[in-house]
Amino acid sequence: MLFDIAEFYPSISEDLLKQSLDWSRQYCEISQLEYNTIMHCRKSLLFHNNRPWVKKDNPSTFDVTMGSFDGAEICENVGLFILHTLRKTVTSSDIGLYRDDGLAVLKNMTGRTADNLRKKVISAFNALGLKITAESNLKVVNFLDVTFDLRSSSHYPYRKPNDDPVYVHKSSNHPPQILKQIPTAISKRISQLSHNEESFNTASHIYNNALRVSGYNETLTYTTPEKKRKRKRARKIIWFNPPFCKSVKTNVAKAFLRLIDKHFPPTNPLHKIFNRNTIKVSYSCLPNVRNLIQSHNRKVLRQARDQPETQLCNCRIRNDCPVQGLCLTSRVVYQADISSASSDVVSYIGMTGGSFKNRYANHKKSFRNSKYEKETELSKYIWQLKRQGTPYSIKMVHHLNAPSRSCHPFPLQLMS
DNA sequence: GTGACGCCAGTGCGCTGCTT
DNA sequence: AAGCAGCGCACTGGCGTCAC
């Protein structure tokens, strides 16, 4: 039986959360302090009118989705409680739940019995305030990224239609060891999901193609699942995670560890705490550029929407405004077209984060005073014309909402 | 006459990219 | 790595103009 909880996270009521926390407190032995802290956080941060706060355009709402850490954490906690509750309904079966997707194996049941059980499960969820869709009497099911086939007792990888895998490009700005591990990691995952080598080979084409697209030459190979190693006690490790950048030639990790050796030698009383066995280095990757641009655009577009209208020009004689009544606008790319008798029109393009007027005043200063002749290429050219005695005229054009040097307060576009 | 405002000159500094 | 040039920003103080 395959079931799916509709709108899982937004449907969790505070009562259900409290029940699940009470249950986990009983079974997982969490302390009173931990319990109180969780309840306080959940109440004050995540709930509003006995419902979780859901991501909306309204900035006053708390931004939590099931994909986020808190949302997933809650769903997992509640999920465990639900599984426990379902034991009363589904007694003689294997049942599992991953966030909002559930699967139960119904053994030795007729179609009618299985369908009755399906109805009971739906009622059980309804009693908890959750709505589900459930299908029973299935011989083949797609659950998460696996297809289970009861007819042949096999399983193999599953992907939704048109959901082609995309991997980090081989020439991407990532630590080499991460890029190196990608084909191996995929091989391992697909092997785990495959019943045998044959189903692995059938499924691996799509992944091999995705690897080619991302610049990898490696071909996925079937590996038999490793036996679980006996768990060893984990060493307490202090991690140093510098951000990785391809253009940095210095081996930061090596230099860092050398500093550890130098400043905490075996004779140092702190050597026990700070040494190569207790301090490890692992490069961290910076956020995806697409995500950065998207979040940036959201921010600046919201600011632009909320900004009150401001004065655009304060020139004493409005007709003399160099940019047609828009001299006070800030964040502009401007263009100066210089016409003279000696040559064709010459253009200079500049930009400023402040007001155009302020920048223009500095340009005028450099035109008047030879001391600032070399301030810009534009001023150099003007002084050249002045020395030649060539008459000239300057026409200024500016474009709104352009970048400043320090930040880009305008929407960006990701180049394909 | 006074205050507000616009304009200008001047200074110092930060950032980036290039050269040595 | 250091130095330099180019470009732009932030800020200050002085002066002229205008409205009241």
Coordinates of C-alpha atoms (C1' of nucleotides) in Angstrom, one line a residue:
Chain A
M1 CA 0.0 0.0 0.0
L2 CA 1.4 3.3 -1.1
F3 CA 0.2 6.5 0.7
D4 CA 1.0 10.2 0.5
I5 CA 0.2 12.8 3.1
A6 CA -1.2 15.9 1.4
E7 CA 0.2 19.2 2.6
F8 CA 2.0 17.5 5.5
Y9 CA 3.8 20.3 7.1
P10 CA 1.1 23.0 6.9
S11 CA -1.4 20.4 8.2
I12 CA 0.4 19.7 11.4
S13 CA -1.6 21.2 14.3
E14 CA -0.1 22.3 17.5
D15 CA -2.0 19.5 19.3
L16 CA -0.5 16.9 17.0
L17 CA 3.0 18.3 17.6
K18 CA 2.4 18.2 21.3
Q19 CA 1.2 14.6 21.2
S20 CA 4.3 13.6 19.1
L21 CA 6.7 15.4 21.4
D22 CA 5.0 13.8 24.5
W23 CA 5.4 10.5 22.8
S24 CA 9.1 11.0 21.8
R25 CA 9.8 12.3 25.3
Q26 CA 8.5 9.0 26.7
Y27 CA 10.4 6.9 24.3
C28 CA 13.5 8.9 23.6
E29 CA 14.1 10.0 27.2
I30 CA 14.5 13.7 26.4
S31 CA 14.8 15.9 29.5
Q32 CA 12.2 18.3 30.8
L33 CA 14.5 21.2 29.8
E34 CA 14.9 19.9 26.2
Y35 CA 11.1 19.3 26.0
N36 CA 10.3 22.8 27.3
T37 CA 12.8 24.4 24.9
I38 CA 11.4 22.6 21.9
M39 CA 7.8 23.4 22.9
H40 CA 8.7 27.0 23.5
C41 CA 10.5 27.4 20.2
R42 CA 7.8 25.6 18.3
K43 CA 5.1 27.7 19.9
S44 CA 6.7 31.0 19.6
L45 CA 8.4 30.6 16.2
L46 CA 6.6 28.1 14.1
F47 CA 2.9 28.3 15.0
H48 CA 0.3 30.8 14.3
N49 CA -3.4 30.3 15.1
N50 CA -2.6 26.6 15.9
R51 CA -1.2 26.1 12.4
P52 CA 2.5 26.2 11.2
W53 CA 3.5 29.4 9.6
V54 CA 3.8 28.9 6.0
K55 CA 6.0 30.6 3.5
K56 CA 4.1 33.3 1.7
D57 CA 5.0 36.6 0.0
N58 CA 3.9 38.4 3.1
P59 CA 7.2 39.1 4.9
S60 CA 5.5 39.0 8.3
T61 CA 5.0 35.3 8.1
F62 CA 7.7 32.9 9.3
D63 CA 9.4 31.3 6.4
V64 CA 9.5 27.6 6.9
T65 CA 8.9 24.9 4.4
M66 CA 9.2 21.2 4.6
G67 CA 12.5 21.3 2.8
S68 CA 14.0 23.5 5.5
F69 CA 15.7 22.1 8.5
D70 CA 13.0 23.0 11.0
G71 CA 10.2 21.8 8.7
A72 CA 11.9 18.5 8.0
E73 CA 12.7 18.0 11.7
I74 CA 9.1 18.5 12.7
C75 CA 7.8 16.2 10.0
E76 CA 10.2 13.5 11.0
N77 CA 9.3 13.8 14.6
V78 CA 5.5 13.7 13.8
G79 CA 6.2 11.0 11.3
L80 CA 7.6 8.7 14.0
F81 CA 4.6 9.3 16.2
I82 CA 2.3 8.5 13.2
L83 CA 4.1 5.3 12.5
H84 CA 3.6 4.4 16.2
T85 CA -0.1 5.2 16.0
L86 CA -0.5 3.2 12.8
R87 CA 0.8 0.1 14.6
K88 CA -2.7 -0.2 16.1
T89 CA -4.3 -0.2 12.6
V90 CA -1.7 -2.0 10.5
T91 CA -0.6 -4.8 12.8
S92 CA 0.9 -7.6 10.7
S93 CA 2.8 -5.6 8.1
D94 CA 6.0 -3.7 7.4
I95 CA 5.3 0.0 7.2
G96 CA 7.6 2.9 6.6
L97 CA 7.2 6.7 6.2
Y98 CA 9.7 9.2 4.8
R99 CA 8.4 12.7 5.4
D100 CA 5.1 12.7 3.5
D101 CA 5.5 9.4 1.5
G102 CA 4.6 6.1 3.1
L103 CA 4.7 2.5 2.1
A104 CA 3.3 -0.6 3.7
V105 CA 3.8 -4.3 2.7
L106 CA 0.5 -6.2 3.2
K107 CA 1.2 -9.9 3.4
N108 CA -1.3 -12.7 2.9
M109 CA -4.3 -10.4 2.2
T110 CA -7.1 -10.6 -0.3
G111 CA -7.9 -7.5 -2.4
R112 CA -10.9 -6.8 -0.3
T113 CA -9.1 -7.0 3.0
A114 CA -6.3 -4.8 1.8
D115 CA -8.9 -2.2 0.6
N116 CA -10.6 -2.2 4.0
L117 CA -7.2 -1.7 5.6
R118 CA -6.6 1.2 3.3
K119 CA -9.8 2.8 4.4
K120 CA -8.8 2.3 8.1
V121 CA -5.4 4.0 7.5
I122 CA -7.1 6.9 5.9
S123 CA -9.4 7.2 8.9
A124 CA -6.5 7.0 11.2
F125 CA -4.8 9.9 9.5
N126 CA -8.0 11.9 9.4
A127 CA -8.2 11.4 13.2
L128 CA -4.8 13.1 13.5
G129 CA -6.1 16.0 11.3
L130 CA -4.2 14.8 8.2
K131 CA -5.4 14.0 4.7
I132 CA -3.9 11.3 2.7
T133 CA -4.2 9.6 -0.7
A134 CA -3.6 5.8 -0.5
E135 CA -3.5 3.0 -3.0
S136 CA -3.6 -0.7 -2.2
N137 CA -3.3 -4.0 -4.1
L138 CA -0.2 -2.8 -6.0
K139 CA 2.4 -5.2 -7.2
V140 CA 4.8 -2.5 -8.5
V141 CA 5.3 0.7 -6.6
N142 CA 7.5 3.8 -7.1
F143 CA 8.6 4.9 -3.7
L144 CA 11.0 7.9 -3.4
D145 CA 13.8 6.9 -5.9
V146 CA 13.2 3.2 -6.0
T147 CA 10.8 1.0 -7.9
F148 CA 9.8 -2.1 -5.9
D149 CA 8.5 -5.1 -8.0
L150 CA 6.7 -7.8 -5.9
R151 CA 6.2 -10.0 -8.9
S152 CA 9.9 -10.5 -9.5
S153 CA 11.0 -9.7 -6.0
S154 CA 13.3 -7.1 -7.4
H155 CA 14.0 -3.4 -7.1
Y156 CA 15.7 -0.8 -9.3
P157 CA 16.2 3.0 -9.4
Y158 CA 13.3 5.2 -10.2
R159 CA 13.1 8.7 -11.5
K160 CA 10.0 10.8 -12.2
P161 CA 9.3 11.4 -15.9
N162 CA 11.3 14.4 -17.3
D163 CA 13.3 14.5 -14.0
D164 CA 16.8 14.1 -15.5
P165 CA 19.6 14.2 -13.0
V166 CA 21.9 17.2 -13.1
Y167 CA 25.4 17.1 -11.5
V168 CA 27.9 19.8 -10.7
H169 CA 30.1 20.4 -13.8
K170 CA 33.6 19.0 -13.7
S171 CA 35.1 22.4 -14.3
S172 CA 32.9 24.0 -11.7
N173 CA 34.5 25.9 -8.8
H174 CA 34.4 23.0 -6.3
P175 CA 37.2 21.3 -4.4
P176 CA 38.7 18.6 -6.7
Q177 CA 38.1 15.8 -4.2
I178 CA 34.4 16.5 -4.3
L179 CA 34.3 16.5 -8.1
K180 CA 36.3 13.3 -8.1
Q181 CA 33.9 11.6 -5.8
I182 CA 30.8 12.4 -7.8
P183 CA 30.9 9.4 -10.2
T184 CA 31.9 7.1 -7.4
A185 CA 29.1 8.3 -5.2
I186 CA 26.5 7.9 -8.0
S187 CA 27.8 4.4 -8.8
K188 CA 27.4 3.5 -5.1
R189 CA 23.9 4.9 -4.9
I190 CA 22.6 3.3 -8.1
S191 CA 24.1 0.0 -7.1
Q192 CA 22.4 0.2 -3.7
L193 CA 19.1 0.9 -5.4
S194 CA 19.5 -2.0 -7.9
H195 CA 18.6 -5.5 -7.2
N196 CA 21.4 -6.9 -9.5
E197 CA 23.9 -5.8 -12.1
E198 CA 21.3 -6.2 -14.9
S199 CA 18.9 -3.7 -13.4
F200 CA 21.9 -1.5 -12.6
N201 CA 22.9 -1.5 -16.3
T202 CA 19.4 -0.7 -17.4
A203 CA 19.1 2.2 -15.0
S204 CA 22.6 3.6 -15.4
H205 CA 22.2 5.1 -18.9
I206 CA 20.4 8.2 -17.8
Y207 CA 23.0 8.8 -15.1
N208 CA 25.9 8.2 -17.5
N209 CA 24.4 10.7 -19.9
A210 CA 24.0 13.3 -17.1
L211 CA 27.7 12.8 -16.2
R212 CA 28.8 13.3 -19.9
V213 CA 26.7 16.5 -19.9
S214 CA 28.6 17.7 -16.8
G215 CA 31.9 17.0 -18.4
Y216 CA 32.8 13.6 -16.8
N217 CA 34.4 10.8 -18.8
E218 CA 33.9 8.1 -16.1
T219 CA 31.3 5.4 -16.6
L220 CA 29.2 4.1 -13.7
T221 CA 30.2 0.6 -12.5
Y222 CA 28.2 -1.8 -10.4
T223 CA 29.5 -2.3 -6.9
T224 CA 28.2 -4.9 -4.5
P225 CA 26.9 -3.3 -1.3
E226 CA 29.6 -3.2 1.4
K227 CA 29.0 -5.0 4.7
K228 CA 28.2 -2.6 7.5
R229 CA 31.3 -1.8 9.4
K230 CA 31.3 -2.1 13.1
R231 CA 30.7 1.4 14.5
K232 CA 33.7 2.9 16.2
R233 CA 33.6 5.6 18.7
A234 CA 33.8 8.9 16.9
R235 CA 36.8 11.1 17.7
K236 CA 36.0 14.7 18.8
I237 CA 37.2 16.8 15.9
I238 CA 37.4 20.5 15.5
W239 CA 36.7 21.3 11.8
F240 CA 38.1 24.3 9.9
N241 CA 36.0 24.9 6.8
P242 CA 37.5 27.6 4.7
P243 CA 35.5 28.5 1.5
F244 CA 36.9 26.9 -1.6
C245 CA 37.9 29.0 -4.6
K246 CA 39.7 27.6 -7.7
S247 CA 41.6 30.8 -8.3
V248 CA 43.3 30.7 -4.9
K249 CA 46.7 29.1 -5.5
T250 CA 47.7 28.8 -1.9
N251 CA 47.0 25.4 -0.4
V252 CA 45.0 26.8 2.5
A253 CA 44.5 23.5 4.3
K254 CA 48.2 22.7 4.2
A255 CA 49.2 26.2 5.4
F256 CA 46.6 26.0 8.2
L257 CA 47.8 22.6 9.4
R258 CA 51.4 23.8 9.3
L259 CA 50.4 26.6 11.6
I260 CA 48.9 24.1 14.0
D261 CA 52.2 22.1 14.0
K262 CA 54.2 25.3 14.5
H263 CA 52.2 26.9 17.3
F264 CA 51.1 23.7 19.1
P265 CA 54.2 21.4 19.2
P266 CA 54.2 18.3 21.4
T267 CA 55.8 20.5 24.1
N268 CA 52.9 22.9 24.2
P269 CA 50.3 22.2 27.0
L270 CA 47.5 22.7 24.5
H271 CA 48.9 20.1 22.1
K272 CA 46.5 17.5 23.4
I273 CA 43.6 19.6 22.2
F274 CA 45.0 21.1 19.1
N275 CA 46.9 18.7 16.9
R276 CA 46.5 17.1 13.5
N277 CA 44.3 14.3 14.9
T278 CA 41.8 16.6 16.5
I279 CA 41.8 19.4 13.9
K280 CA 40.7 18.6 10.4
V281 CA 40.2 20.8 7.4
S282 CA 37.5 20.5 4.8
Y283 CA 36.7 23.1 2.2
S284 CA 33.2 24.5 2.2
C285 CA 31.5 25.4 -1.0
L286 CA 29.8 28.7 -1.4
P287 CA 26.1 28.9 -2.3
N288 CA 25.0 28.3 -5.8
V289 CA 25.2 31.4 -8.0
R290 CA 21.7 31.0 -9.2
N291 CA 20.4 30.9 -5.7
L292 CA 22.5 34.0 -4.8
I293 CA 21.1 35.9 -7.8
Q294 CA 17.6 34.9 -7.1
S295 CA 17.7 35.9 -3.4
H296 CA 19.4 39.1 -4.4
N297 CA 16.8 40.0 -6.9
R298 CA 14.0 39.2 -4.5
K299 CA 15.6 41.6 -2.0
V300 CA 16.2 44.5 -4.4
L301 CA 12.8 44.2 -6.1
R302 CA 11.1 44.3 -2.7
Q303 CA 13.1 47.3 -1.7
A304 CA 12.3 49.1 -5.0
R305 CA 8.6 48.3 -4.5
D306 CA 8.5 49.6 -1.0
Q307 CA 10.6 52.8 -1.7
P308 CA 8.7 56.0 -1.5
E309 CA 8.9 58.4 -4.5
T310 CA 11.8 60.7 -4.2
Q311 CA 12.8 64.0 -5.8
L312 CA 14.4 63.4 -9.2
C313 CA 16.0 66.8 -9.9
N314 CA 16.9 69.9 -7.8
C315 CA 18.5 72.0 -10.6
R316 CA 17.8 75.7 -10.2
I317 CA 17.0 76.0 -13.9
R318 CA 15.2 72.7 -14.7
N319 CA 15.9 73.1 -18.4
D320 CA 19.6 73.1 -17.7
C321 CA 19.6 69.7 -16.1
P322 CA 22.3 67.6 -17.8
V323 CA 20.1 64.5 -17.8
Q324 CA 16.6 65.9 -18.5
G325 CA 15.3 66.3 -14.9
L326 CA 16.7 63.0 -13.5
C327 CA 20.0 64.3 -12.1
L328 CA 19.2 63.1 -8.5
T329 CA 18.7 59.5 -9.4
S330 CA 21.3 57.2 -7.9
R331 CA 22.8 53.9 -9.0
V332 CA 23.3 54.9 -12.6
V333 CA 25.4 54.0 -15.6
Y334 CA 25.9 57.1 -17.6
Q335 CA 27.4 57.9 -21.0
A336 CA 29.1 61.1 -22.1
D337 CA 29.1 61.7 -25.8
I338 CA 31.7 64.3 -26.7
S339 CA 31.3 66.0 -30.1
S340 CA 34.1 68.1 -31.5
A341 CA 35.2 69.4 -34.9
S342 CA 38.4 67.4 -34.9
S343 CA 37.0 63.9 -34.6
D344 CA 33.9 61.7 -34.5
V345 CA 31.7 61.5 -31.4
V346 CA 33.7 60.0 -28.6
S347 CA 31.8 58.2 -25.8
Y348 CA 32.8 57.7 -22.2
I349 CA 30.8 55.3 -20.0
G350 CA 31.0 55.6 -16.2
M351 CA 28.9 54.5 -13.3
T352 CA 28.1 55.7 -9.8
G353 CA 26.4 54.3 -6.8
G354 CA 25.6 57.8 -5.5
S355 CA 23.6 60.4 -7.2
F356 CA 24.4 61.3 -10.8
K357 CA 24.6 64.9 -9.8
N358 CA 27.4 64.3 -7.4
R359 CA 29.4 62.3 -9.9
Y360 CA 28.8 64.9 -12.6
A361 CA 30.0 67.7 -10.3
N362 CA 33.3 65.8 -9.9
H363 CA 33.6 65.4 -13.7
K364 CA 33.0 69.2 -14.1
K365 CA 35.7 69.8 -11.5
S366 CA 38.2 67.8 -13.5
F367 CA 37.3 69.7 -16.7
R368 CA 37.8 73.1 -15.1
N369 CA 40.9 72.4 -13.0
S370 CA 44.0 71.1 -14.8
K371 CA 45.1 69.7 -11.4
Y372 CA 42.5 67.0 -11.9
E373 CA 43.2 66.5 -15.6
K374 CA 44.2 62.9 -15.0
E375 CA 41.3 62.0 -12.8
T376 CA 39.4 60.2 -15.6
E377 CA 39.9 59.2 -19.2
L378 CA 37.1 61.7 -19.9
S379 CA 38.9 64.6 -18.3
K380 CA 42.1 63.7 -20.1
Y381 CA 40.3 63.8 -23.4
I382 CA 38.6 67.1 -22.6
W383 CA 42.0 68.7 -21.7
Q384 CA 43.5 67.4 -24.9
L385 CA 40.7 69.2 -26.8
K386 CA 41.2 72.3 -24.7
R387 CA 44.9 72.4 -25.5
Q388 CA 44.3 72.0 -29.2
G389 CA 41.8 74.8 -29.0
T390 CA 39.1 72.6 -30.5
P391 CA 35.5 73.5 -29.5
Y392 CA 33.5 70.6 -28.1
S393 CA 30.2 69.8 -26.6
I394 CA 29.2 67.1 -24.1
K395 CA 25.8 65.3 -24.1
M396 CA 25.1 63.2 -21.0
V397 CA 22.8 60.1 -21.1
H398 CA 22.2 57.9 -18.1
H399 CA 20.5 54.6 -17.4
L400 CA 18.6 54.0 -14.2
N401 CA 19.3 51.3 -11.6
A402 CA 22.8 50.4 -12.6
P403 CA 25.4 48.8 -10.4
S404 CA 27.7 50.5 -8.0
R405 CA 31.1 49.2 -7.3
S406 CA 30.4 47.7 -3.9
C407 CA 27.1 46.1 -4.6
H408 CA 24.5 45.6 -7.3
P409 CA 21.3 47.2 -6.2
F410 CA 19.4 46.1 -9.3
P411 CA 18.1 42.8 -10.5
L412 CA 20.7 40.6 -12.1
Q413 CA 20.2 38.0 -14.8
L414 CA 22.0 34.7 -14.9
M415 CA 23.8 34.1 -18.1
S416 CA 23.0 30.8 -19.8
Chain B
dG1 C1' 19.3 90.6 6.9
dT2 C1' 18.8 85.7 7.4
dG3 C1' 18.5 81.0 6.5
dA4 C1' 18.1 77.3 3.1
dC5 C1' 19.9 75.4 -0.7
dG6 C1' 23.0 74.5 -4.6
dC7 C1' 27.4 74.4 -6.2
dC8 C1' 32.3 74.0 -6.1
dA9 C1' 37.1 72.9 -4.5
dG10 C1' 39.7 70.2 -1.9
dT11 C1' 41.2 66.0 0.7
dG12 C1' 41.7 61.3 2.0
dC13 C1' 40.6 56.8 1.3
dG14 C1' 39.1 52.1 -0.7
dC15 C1' 38.9 49.0 -4.4
dT16 C1' 40.6 47.0 -8.7
dG17 C1' 43.7 45.8 -12.2
dC18 C1' 48.1 46.2 -14.1
dT19 C1' 53.2 46.4 -14.1
dT20 C1' 57.5 45.6 -12.2
Chain C
dA1 C1' 54.7 41.2 -3.2
dA2 C1' 54.9 46.0 -3.8
dG3 C1' 53.9 50.0 -6.2
dC4 C1' 51.1 52.6 -9.1
dA5 C1' 47.2 54.4 -11.8
dG6 C1' 42.5 54.8 -12.5
dC7 C1' 38.1 55.4 -10.7
dG8 C1' 34.8 56.5 -7.5
dC9 C1' 33.0 57.7 -2.7
dA10 C1' 32.5 60.3 1.5
dC11 C1' 33.1 64.3 3.7
dT12 C1' 34.1 69.4 4.8
dG13 C1' 34.1 74.2 4.3
dG14 C1' 33.4 78.3 1.6
dC15 C1' 30.7 81.0 -1.5
dG16 C1' 26.8 82.5 -4.4
dT17 C1' 21.8 82.7 -5.1
dC18 C1' 17.2 82.9 -3.8
dA19 C1' 13.0 83.4 -1.1
dC20 C1' 11.1 85.3 2.8

